[in-house]
CSV table of C-alpha atoms and ligand atoms in Angstrom, one decimal:
chain,number,residue,atom,x,y,z
Q,1,UNK,CA,-0.5,-3.8,53.3
Q,2,UNK,CA,2.5,-4.2,51.0
Q,3,UNK,CA,5.6,-1.9,51.2
Q,4,UNK,CA,4.6,0.4,48.1
Q,5,UNK,CA,1.0,0.9,49.6
Q,6,UNK,CA,2.7,1.7,53.1
Q,7,UNK,CA,5.0,4.2,51.6
Q,8,UNK,CA,2.2,5.9,49.5
Q,9,UNK,CA,0.0,6.2,52.4
Q,10,UNK,CA,2.4,7.2,55.2
Q,11,UNK,CA,5.4,8.7,53.6
Q,12,UNK,CA,5.6,12.3,55.1
Q,13,UNK,CA,7.2,15.2,53.2
Q,14,UNK,CA,9.2,16.8,55.9
Q,15,UNK,CA,11.7,18.7,53.5
Q,16,UNK,CA,10.2,22.2,54.1
Q,17,UNK,CA,9.3,22.0,57.9
Q,18,UNK,CA,11.1,22.5,61.1
Q,19,UNK,CA,12.4,18.7,61.3
Q,20,UNK,CA,16.0,18.9,62.6
Q,21,UNK,CA,16.9,16.1,60.3
Q,22,UNK,CA,15.6,17.8,57.0
Q,23,UNK,CA,16.5,21.4,58.1
Q,24,UNK,CA,20.2,20.4,58.3
Q,25,UNK,CA,19.8,18.3,55.1
Q,26,UNK,CA,18.4,21.5,53.3
Q,27,UNK,CA,21.3,23.7,54.5
Q,28,UNK,CA,24.1,21.3,53.3
Q,29,UNK,CA,21.9,20.3,50.1
Q,30,UNK,CA,22.2,16.8,51.3
Q,31,UNK,CA,19.6,13.9,51.4
Q,32,UNK,CA,19.2,13.6,55.3
Q,33,UNK,CA,19.7,10.0,56.7
Q,34,UNK,CA,21.0,11.0,60.0
Q,35,UNK,CA,19.0,11.7,63.2
Q,36,UNK,CA,17.1,8.6,64.4
Q,37,UNK,CA,13.4,9.6,63.4
Q,38,UNK,CA,11.4,8.5,60.6
Q,39,UNK,CA,9.9,10.0,57.4
Q,40,UNK,CA,6.7,8.3,57.8
Q,41,UNK,CA,3.7,9.5,59.8
Q,42,UNK,CA,1.9,7.1,62.1
Q,43,UNK,CA,-1.4,5.2,61.8
Q,44,UNK,CA,-4.3,7.4,61.0
Q,45,UNK,CA,-6.3,6.4,64.0
Q,46,UNK,CA,-3.5,7.7,66.3
Q,47,UNK,CA,-3.7,11.0,64.5
Q,48,UNK,CA,-7.5,11.1,64.8
Q,49,UNK,CA,-7.5,10.3,68.4
Q,50,UNK,CA,-5.0,13.0,69.1
Q,51,UNK,CA,-6.9,15.4,67.0
Q,52,UNK,CA,-10.2,14.6,69.0
Q,53,UNK,CA,-8.4,15.2,72.2
Q,54,UNK,CA,-7.1,18.7,70.9
Q,55,UNK,CA,-10.6,19.5,69.5
Q,56,UNK,CA,-12.3,18.6,72.8
Q,57,UNK,CA,-10.2,21.7,74.2
Q,58,UNK,CA,-10.4,20.3,77.7
Q,59,UNK,CA,-6.8,21.3,78.7
Q,60,UNK,CA,-7.2,21.1,82.6
Q,61,UNK,CA,-5.3,19.0,84.8
Q,62,UNK,CA,-5.9,15.3,83.8
Q,63,UNK,CA,-5.1,11.7,84.8
Q,64,UNK,CA,-3.8,9.2,82.4
Q,65,UNK,CA,-6.5,7.2,80.6
Q,66,UNK,CA,-7.7,4.6,83.2
Q,67,UNK,CA,-6.4,1.7,81.1
Q,68,UNK,CA,-3.1,3.2,80.2
Q,69,UNK,CA,-1.0,0.8,82.2
Q,70,UNK,CA,-3.0,-2.2,80.8
Q,71,UNK,CA,-2.4,-1.0,77.2
Q,72,UNK,CA,1.4,-0.7,77.9
Q,73,UNK,CA,1.5,-4.1,79.7
Q,74,UNK,CA,-0.6,-5.8,77.0
Q,75,UNK,CA,1.5,-4.5,74.2
Q,76,UNK,CA,4.8,-5.9,75.8
Q,77,UNK,CA,3.2,-9.1,76.7
Q,78,UNK,CA,1.8,-9.8,73.2
Q,79,UNK,CA,4.8,-8.5,71.2
Q,80,UNK,CA,7.6,-9.7,73.4
Q,81,UNK,CA,6.1,-12.3,75.9
Q,82,UNK,CA,7.3,-10.2,78.8
Q,83,UNK,CA,4.8,-9.3,81.8
Q,84,UNK,CA,5.6,-6.0,83.4
Q,85,UNK,CA,3.6,-5.1,86.6
Q,86,UNK,CA,1.8,-1.7,87.0
Q,87,UNK,CA,3.6,-0.6,89.9
Q,88,UNK,CA,7.1,-1.2,88.3
Q,89,UNK,CA,6.3,1.6,85.9
Q,90,UNK,CA,7.7,5.2,86.4
Q,91,UNK,CA,7.9,8.1,83.8
Q,92,UNK,CA,10.6,10.4,82.4
Q,93,UNK,CA,10.9,13.1,79.8
Q,94,UNK,CA,12.4,10.9,77.2
Q,95,UNK,CA,15.1,8.1,77.4
Q,96,UNK,CA,18.1,10.3,77.8
Q,97,UNK,CA,16.4,12.0,80.8
Q,98,UNK,CA,15.9,8.5,82.2
Q,99,UNK,CA,19.5,7.8,81.7
Q,100,UNK,CA,20.4,10.8,83.8
Q,101,UNK,CA,17.9,10.0,86.4
Q,102,UNK,CA,19.2,6.5,86.9
Q,103,UNK,CA,22.9,7.4,86.9
Q,104,UNK,CA,22.0,10.2,89.7
Q,105,UNK,CA,19.8,7.7,91.7
Q,106,UNK,CA,22.0,4.6,91.5
Q,107,UNK,CA,25.6,5.9,91.5
Q,108,UNK,CA,27.9,8.4,92.9
Q,109,UNK,CA,30.2,10.9,91.7
Q,110,UNK,CA,33.4,9.2,90.6
Q,111,UNK,CA,32.0,5.8,90.1
Q,112,UNK,CA,32.7,4.0,86.9
Q,113,UNK,CA,30.0,3.0,84.4
Q,114,UNK,CA,30.5,0.6,81.6
Q,115,UNK,CA,29.4,1.1,78.0
Q,116,UNK,CA,29.8,-1.1,74.9
Q,117,UNK,CA,31.2,0.9,72.1
Q,118,UNK,CA,30.5,2.1,69.4
Q,119,UNK,CA,27.4,3.5,70.9
Q,120,UNK,CA,24.9,6.2,70.6
Q,121,UNK,CA,26.8,9.2,72.0
Q,122,UNK,CA,24.4,10.4,74.8
Q,123,UNK,CA,25.3,7.2,76.9
Q,124,UNK,CA,28.8,8.5,77.2
Q,125,UNK,CA,27.8,12.2,77.6
Q,126,UNK,CA,25.5,11.3,80.4
Q,127,UNK,CA,28.2,9.5,82.5
Q,128,UNK,CA,30.6,12.3,81.9
Q,129,UNK,CA,28.1,15.1,82.6
Q,130,UNK,CA,27.3,13.7,86.0
Q,131,UNK,CA,30.8,13.3,87.2
Q,132,UNK,CA,31.0,9.7,86.7
Q,133,UNK,CA,33.9,7.7,84.7
Q,134,UNK,CA,33.4,5.9,81.5
Q,135,UNK,CA,34.7,2.4,81.1
Q,136,UNK,CA,34.4,1.3,77.5
Q,137,UNK,CA,34.3,-2.4,76.4
Q,138,UNK,CA,34.6,-2.5,72.7
Q,139,UNK,CA,32.3,-4.7,70.8
Q,140,UNK,CA,33.9,-7.4,68.6
Q,141,UNK,CA,33.4,-6.9,65.0
Q,142,UNK,CA,32.9,-10.2,63.0
Q,143,UNK,CA,32.2,-8.9,59.5
Q,144,UNK,CA,29.7,-6.4,60.6
Q,145,UNK,CA,28.1,-8.7,63.2
Q,146,UNK,CA,29.0,-7.4,66.6
Q,147,UNK,CA,29.2,-9.4,69.8
Q,148,UNK,CA,30.1,-8.6,73.4
Q,149,UNK,CA,33.8,-9.2,74.5
Q,150,UNK,CA,33.0,-10.9,77.8
Q,151,UNK,CA,36.6,-11.6,78.7
Q,152,UNK,CA,37.4,-7.8,78.4
Q,153,UNK,CA,34.0,-6.9,80.5
Q,154,UNK,CA,34.9,-9.4,83.0
Q,155,UNK,CA,38.5,-8.0,83.5
Q,156,UNK,CA,37.2,-4.5,83.9
Q,157,UNK,CA,34.3,-5.6,86.4
Q,158,UNK,CA,36.9,-7.5,88.4
Q,159,UNK,CA,38.5,-4.1,89.4
Q,160,UNK,CA,35.3,-3.7,91.6
Q,161,UNK,CA,35.1,-0.1,90.4
Q,162,UNK,CA,32.3,-0.6,87.8
Q,163,UNK,CA,28.9,0.0,89.5
Q,164,UNK,CA,26.5,0.0,86.4
Q,165,UNK,CA,26.5,-1.3,82.9
Q,166,UNK,CA,24.5,0.9,80.4
Q,167,UNK,CA,23.0,-1.6,77.9
Q,168,UNK,CA,21.7,-0.6,74.5
Q,169,UNK,CA,19.4,-3.2,73.3
Q,170,UNK,CA,18.6,-3.3,70.4
Q,171,UNK,CA,21.9,-1.7,69.8
Q,172,UNK,CA,22.3,1.8,68.2
Q,173,UNK,CA,24.3,1.9,65.9
Q,174,UNK,CA,25.1,-1.7,65.5
Q,175,UNK,CA,21.5,-3.0,64.8
Q,176,UNK,CA,22.0,-6.0,67.0
Q,177,UNK,CA,19.0,-7.7,68.6
Q,178,UNK,CA,20.7,-9.9,71.3
Q,179,UNK,CA,19.9,-13.4,71.5
Q,180,UNK,CA,18.7,-14.9,75.0
Q,181,UNK,CA,21.9,-16.7,75.6
Q,182,UNK,CA,24.0,-13.5,75.1
Q,183,UNK,CA,22.0,-11.5,77.5
Q,184,UNK,CA,22.0,-14.5,80.0
Q,185,UNK,CA,25.9,-14.6,79.9
Q,186,UNK,CA,26.1,-10.7,80.2
Q,187,UNK,CA,23.7,-10.6,83.2
Q,188,UNK,CA,25.4,-13.5,85.0
Q,189,UNK,CA,28.7,-11.6,84.8
Q,190,UNK,CA,27.1,-8.4,86.1
Q,191,UNK,CA,25.4,-10.4,89.0
Q,192,UNK,CA,28.6,-11.9,89.9
Q,193,UNK,CA,30.4,-8.5,89.9
Q,194,UNK,CA,27.4,-6.6,91.5
Q,195,UNK,CA,27.0,-4.4,88.6
Q,196,UNK,CA,23.6,-2.8,88.0
Q,197,UNK,CA,22.1,-3.1,84.5
Q,198,UNK,CA,20.4,-0.1,82.9
Q,199,UNK,CA,18.9,-1.5,79.6
Q,200,UNK,CA,17.8,1.0,77.2
Q,201,UNK,CA,15.2,-0.6,74.9
Q,202,UNK,CA,13.8,2.2,73.0
Q,203,UNK,CA,14.4,0.5,69.7
Q,204,UNK,CA,12.8,-2.8,70.8
Q,205,UNK,CA,9.7,-2.5,68.6
Q,206,UNK,CA,11.7,-2.1,65.4
Q,207,UNK,CA,12.6,-5.7,64.9
Q,208,UNK,CA,13.3,-7.4,61.4
Q,209,UNK,CA,10.8,-10.1,60.4
Q,210,UNK,CA,13.3,-13.0,61.0
Q,211,UNK,CA,14.3,-11.8,64.3
Q,212,UNK,CA,12.7,-11.7,68.0
Q,213,UNK,CA,13.5,-9.3,70.8
Q,214,UNK,CA,14.3,-10.5,74.2
Q,215,UNK,CA,13.5,-7.9,77.0
Q,216,UNK,CA,16.0,-7.8,79.6
Q,217,UNK,CA,13.3,-8.1,82.2
Q,218,UNK,CA,12.1,-11.4,80.6
Q,219,UNK,CA,15.2,-13.0,82.0
Q,220,UNK,CA,13.6,-13.6,85.4
Q,221,UNK,CA,16.8,-14.6,87.3
Q,222,UNK,CA,18.2,-11.2,87.0
Q,223,UNK,CA,15.1,-9.1,87.0
Q,224,UNK,CA,16.2,-7.6,90.4
Q,225,UNK,CA,19.4,-6.4,88.8
Q,226,UNK,CA,17.7,-4.6,86.0
Q,227,UNK,CA,16.2,-1.2,85.2
Q,228,UNK,CA,14.8,-0.8,81.7
Q,229,UNK,CA,14.1,2.2,79.7
Q,230,UNK,CA,11.0,1.7,77.5
Q,231,UNK,CA,9.3,4.0,75.1
Q,232,UNK,CA,7.3,4.2,71.9
Q,233,UNK,CA,9.1,7.4,70.7
Q,234,UNK,CA,10.9,5.3,68.0
Q,235,UNK,CA,8.2,2.8,67.3
Q,236,UNK,CA,5.9,5.4,66.1
Q,237,UNK,CA,8.1,8.3,65.6
Q,238,UNK,CA,6.9,10.4,68.6
Q,239,UNK,CA,10.2,12.1,69.7
Q,240,UNK,CA,8.5,15.6,69.8
Q,241,UNK,CA,6.4,14.2,72.7
Q,242,UNK,CA,9.4,13.2,75.1
Q,243,UNK,CA,7.5,10.5,76.9
Q,244,UNK,CA,9.4,7.4,78.4
Q,245,UNK,CA,9.0,4.7,80.9
Q,246,UNK,CA,11.6,3.5,83.5
Q,247,UNK,CA,10.5,-0.1,84.6
Q,248,UNK,CA,11.8,-1.2,87.7
Q,249,UNK,CA,10.7,-4.7,89.3
Q,250,UNK,CA,13.1,-4.5,92.6
Q,251,UNK,CA,11.1,-2.7,95.3
Q,252,UNK,CA,14.1,-1.2,97.1
Q,253,UNK,CA,15.6,0.2,93.8
Q,254,UNK,CA,12.0,1.5,92.8
Q,255,UNK,CA,11.8,3.4,96.1
Q,256,UNK,CA,15.3,4.9,95.5
Q,257,UNK,CA,14.2,6.2,92.1
Q,258,UNK,CA,11.0,7.5,93.4
Q,259,UNK,CA,12.8,9.1,96.3
Q,260,UNK,CA,15.1,10.7,93.6
Q,261,UNK,CA,12.1,12.0,91.4
Q,262,UNK,CA,10.4,13.4,94.5
Q,263,UNK,CA,13.6,15.2,95.6
Q,264,UNK,CA,14.0,16.8,92.2
Q,265,UNK,CA,10.3,17.0,91.4
Q,266,UNK,CA,10.9,15.1,88.2
Q,267,UNK,CA,9.1,11.9,86.9
Q,268,UNK,CA,5.5,13.3,87.1
Q,269,UNK,CA,3.8,12.3,83.9
Q,270,UNK,CA,2.8,14.8,81.2
Q,271,UNK,CA,-0.7,13.4,80.2
Q,272,UNK,CA,-0.7,15.2,76.8
Q,273,UNK,CA,2.7,13.8,75.9
Q,274,UNK,CA,1.6,10.3,77.0
Q,275,UNK,CA,-1.3,10.1,74.8
Q,276,UNK,CA,0.4,9.4,71.4
Q,277,UNK,CA,2.1,6.5,73.1
Q,278,UNK,CA,-1.3,5.1,74.4
Q,279,UNK,CA,-3.0,5.5,71.0
Q,280,UNK,CA,0.0,4.0,69.3
Q,281,UNK,CA,-0.1,1.0,71.4
Q,282,UNK,CA,-3.8,0.8,70.8
Q,283,UNK,CA,-4.0,1.3,67.2
Q,284,UNK,CA,-0.5,0.9,65.7
Q,285,UNK,CA,0.3,-2.8,65.6
Q,286,UNK,CA,-0.6,-3.6,62.0
Q,287,UNK,CA,1.1,-0.2,61.0
Q,288,UNK,CA,4.3,-1.1,62.8
Q,289,UNK,CA,4.6,-4.5,61.2
Q,290,UNK,CA,4.2,-2.9,57.7
Q,291,UNK,CA,6.9,-0.4,58.8
Q,292,UNK,CA,9.3,-3.2,59.8
Q,293,UNK,CA,8.8,-4.8,56.3
Q,294,UNK,CA,9.7,-1.6,54.7
Q,295,UNK,CA,12.8,-1.0,56.8
Q,296,UNK,CA,13.8,-4.7,56.0
Q,297,UNK,CA,13.2,-4.1,52.3
Q,298,UNK,CA,15.4,-1.0,52.5
Q,299,UNK,CA,18.2,-2.9,54.3
Q,300,UNK,CA,18.3,-5.7,51.9
Q,301,UNK,CA,18.2,-3.4,49.0
Q,302,UNK,CA,21.4,-1.6,50.4
Q,303,UNK,CA,22.9,-5.0,51.4
Q,304,UNK,CA,22.5,-6.4,48.0
Q,305,UNK,CA,24.0,-3.4,46.1
Q,306,UNK,CA,26.7,-2.4,48.4
Q,307,UNK,CA,27.9,-5.3,50.5
Q,308,UNK,CA,30.3,-6.5,47.6
Q,309,UNK,CA,32.2,-3.3,48.3
Q,310,UNK,CA,31.6,-2.1,51.9
Q,311,UNK,CA,31.3,-3.7,55.3
Q,312,UNK,CA,27.7,-3.3,56.4
Q,313,UNK,CA,26.4,-4.2,60.0
Q,314,UNK,CA,23.8,-7.0,60.1
Q,315,UNK,CA,20.4,-5.3,60.8
Q,316,UNK,CA,18.5,-7.3,63.2
Q,317,UNK,CA,16.8,-4.3,64.7
Q,318,UNK,CA,16.3,-0.6,64.7
Q,319,UNK,CA,16.4,1.4,61.4
Q,320,UNK,CA,20.0,2.4,61.8
Q,321,UNK,CA,22.7,0.8,59.7
Q,322,UNK,CA,26.4,1.2,60.5
Q,323,UNK,CA,28.6,1.2,57.2
Q,324,UNK,CA,32.2,1.1,56.8
Q,325,UNK,CA,33.4,3.4,53.9
Q,326,UNK,CA,36.9,3.6,55.0
Q,327,UNK,CA,38.3,1.9,51.8
Q,328,UNK,CA,37.1,4.7,49.8
Q,329,UNK,CA,37.5,7.9,51.8
Q,330,UNK,CA,41.3,8.3,51.4
Q,331,UNK,CA,41.6,8.9,55.2
Q,332,UNK,CA,38.9,11.5,55.2
Q,333,UNK,CA,36.1,11.5,57.9
Q,334,UNK,CA,33.4,9.3,56.5
Q,335,UNK,CA,30.6,11.5,57.5
Q,336,UNK,CA,32.5,14.5,55.8
Q,337,UNK,CA,33.1,12.3,52.7
Q,338,UNK,CA,29.5,11.4,52.2
Q,339,UNK,CA,28.4,15.0,52.5
Q,340,UNK,CA,31.0,16.2,50.1
Q,341,UNK,CA,31.0,13.6,47.4
Q,342,UNK,CA,27.6,12.0,47.6
Q,343,UNK,CA,25.4,14.6,49.1
Q,344,UNK,CA,24.1,12.3,51.9
Q,345,UNK,CA,24.1,13.4,55.5
Q,346,UNK,CA,24.6,10.4,57.8
Q,347,UNK,CA,25.9,10.4,61.6
Q,348,UNK,CA,29.7,10.1,61.3
Q,349,UNK,CA,31.0,7.0,62.8
Q,350,UNK,CA,33.5,8.7,65.1
Q,351,UNK,CA,30.7,10.2,67.1
Q,352,UNK,CA,30.0,6.5,68.3
Q,353,UNK,CA,33.7,5.7,68.8
Q,354,UNK,CA,36.7,7.6,67.5
Q,355,UNK,CA,38.1,4.4,66.1
Q,356,UNK,CA,35.2,4.3,63.6
Q,357,UNK,CA,36.0,7.5,61.6
Q,358,UNK,CA,35.7,5.5,58.4
Q,359,UNK,CA,32.1,4.5,59.2
Q,360,UNK,CA,28.7,6.3,59.1
Q,361,UNK,CA,25.4,5.4,60.8
Q,362,UNK,CA,22.7,5.7,57.9
Q,363,UNK,CA,18.9,6.0,58.9
Q,364,UNK,CA,16.8,3.7,56.7
Q,365,UNK,CA,13.4,5.0,58.0
Q,366,UNK,CA,12.6,6.6,54.7
Q,367,UNK,CA,11.1,5.6,51.3
Q,368,UNK,CA,12.9,3.0,49.1
Q,369,UNK,CA,13.2,5.8,46.6
Q,370,UNK,CA,15.4,7.8,48.9
Q,371,UNK,CA,17.4,4.8,49.8
Q,372,UNK,CA,18.0,4.0,46.0
Q,373,UNK,CA,19.2,7.7,45.6
Q,374,UNK,CA,21.6,7.3,48.3
Q,375,UNK,CA,22.9,4.0,46.9
Q,376,UNK,CA,23.3,5.4,43.4
Q,377,UNK,CA,25.5,8.1,44.6
Q,378,UNK,CA,27.5,5.8,46.8
Q,379,UNK,CA,28.1,3.4,43.7
Q,380,UNK,CA,29.2,6.3,41.5
Q,381,UNK,CA,31.9,7.1,44.0
Q,382,UNK,CA,33.0,3.4,44.3
Q,383,UNK,CA,33.1,3.2,40.5
Q,384,UNK,CA,35.4,6.3,40.4
Q,385,UNK,CA,37.7,4.8,42.7
Q,386,UNK,CA,38.0,1.5,41.2
T,401,LIG,C1,19.2,4.0,72.1
T,401,LIG,C2,18.7,5.3,72.2
T,401,LIG,N1,18.4,5.9,73.4
T,401,LIG,C3,17.7,7.2,73.5
T,401,LIG,C4,17.6,7.9,72.6
T,401,LIG,C5,16.9,9.3,72.7
T,401,LIG,O1,15.7,9.1,73.2
T,401,LIG,P1,14.8,10.5,73.8
T,401,LIG,O2,14.7,11.3,72.7
T,401,LIG,O3,13.8,10.0,74.3
T,401,LIG,O4,15.8,11.0,74.9
T,401,LIG,C6,17.9,7.5,71.3
T,401,LIG,C7,17.6,8.4,70.0
T,401,LIG,O5,17.9,8.1,69.0
T,401,LIG,C8,18.4,6.1,71.1
T,401,LIG,O6,18.7,5.7,69.8
C-alpha cells in the first residue's frame, strides 16, 4: 500500500469529536499537532474483531484470549528479535501508571532517580509526585542528533544516591532510536553503580524504515537490571484503552512488583482493554509498516523544506519531531509563537526542559496535507523575518 492509499483509507477526521488533541485545536483555531496520538484509524480487521466482541454482548468476567501471551511474544520476536517469557509479563493501566508502580515498588521516598532531558514531562512528574528526587542529565545536541552524556551520568551516579534510571527508548521528544553500542555503554554504567533501569519503550514499533529498534531486554548481560514498559498504545493509536505491559526477567524483582500490585490491588488486567492490543498484534503488521512509511515521508517533507532555516531533530523513531524556532520567535515561547503566528498547536519545548523554550514538539502522525499546511505557515513567518 502506498502512502496516498494509506491516507485515503485510514485518515480519521477527528475534528468534531471529543479528541483532546482536536478539541483544543478547535478552541484555539489551530491545526493540532501536539498530543502523541494519531489521526489514523487502525487496520479494519482490528475494528471488526472489536466490533464482534461488542456484538456478542458477553460482558461477564473473562480471561485473556488463550494465546494472548504467544501473540505478544511472537510480535516482539519477529519485529525486534527479542524473546520475552510469558512469566516475565505483568500489566498496568498505561505506561505512566507503570512508571508510578515501578517507582513505588523499587525506590524509597527521598531516593534520586535520573532522567535524560529534554524528556516527556510525566517522567519528571512521576518522580516528584512520589517524593523522590530528580537528577537530570542533559542530552548532548549535535545539530539535532542527541546523544547521552556518559561522563555527566557517571559523575552523578558516583554520588551513590541515584537508584534508578528512567530511560525513554525511543526517546520522546528527541526521536532517537538508540544503537546497541549506546545502550551497552549506558547499561554497563548503570550496572557498575547499581542503578536499576526502567526502560519505557512505548514508541518502539514506530521505527523509520532505515533504522532498527534495539529492545533493552535484548542485551542479555544486563537483563536482570532492567524493567521494560511495553505497549501497543502508540503503535495502533489505542490510548483510550490504557493497556500496558511491564516486563521483568529477574525473578526477585518480579516478586517485588507482584507484592506491590497485590498490596494495592493494581495490576489485574482489564480484558476488554487488552483486546485491541491483541488484535493489533495479530492483524496490524502490514498496516504498521505502511504507517511508518507515511510518517517517514512527512518527516522528509518537513526536513527538506525547513532544515535550511531551522534546527530539526533527526527522526529515527516515534512520530514526534523536536524543532528549534528560537531564531524567529524574538524571545517568545515557541509554542505560543506557533499558535499566534502560524495557527499550529504543538507542545512547547519548555515542557520537556525549561532550557528549550525556543523549541516545539510537532506530531507527524497525520496526513501529508496537514503537514504541508503547517510547513507553509511556518515558511511564511520565516520569509517575513528574513
Ligand atoms: C514515552 C511515553 N511514555 C508514556 C506515555 C503515556 O502513555 P500512557 O497513555 O499509556 O500512560 C507517552 C505518551 O505520549 C509517551 O510518549
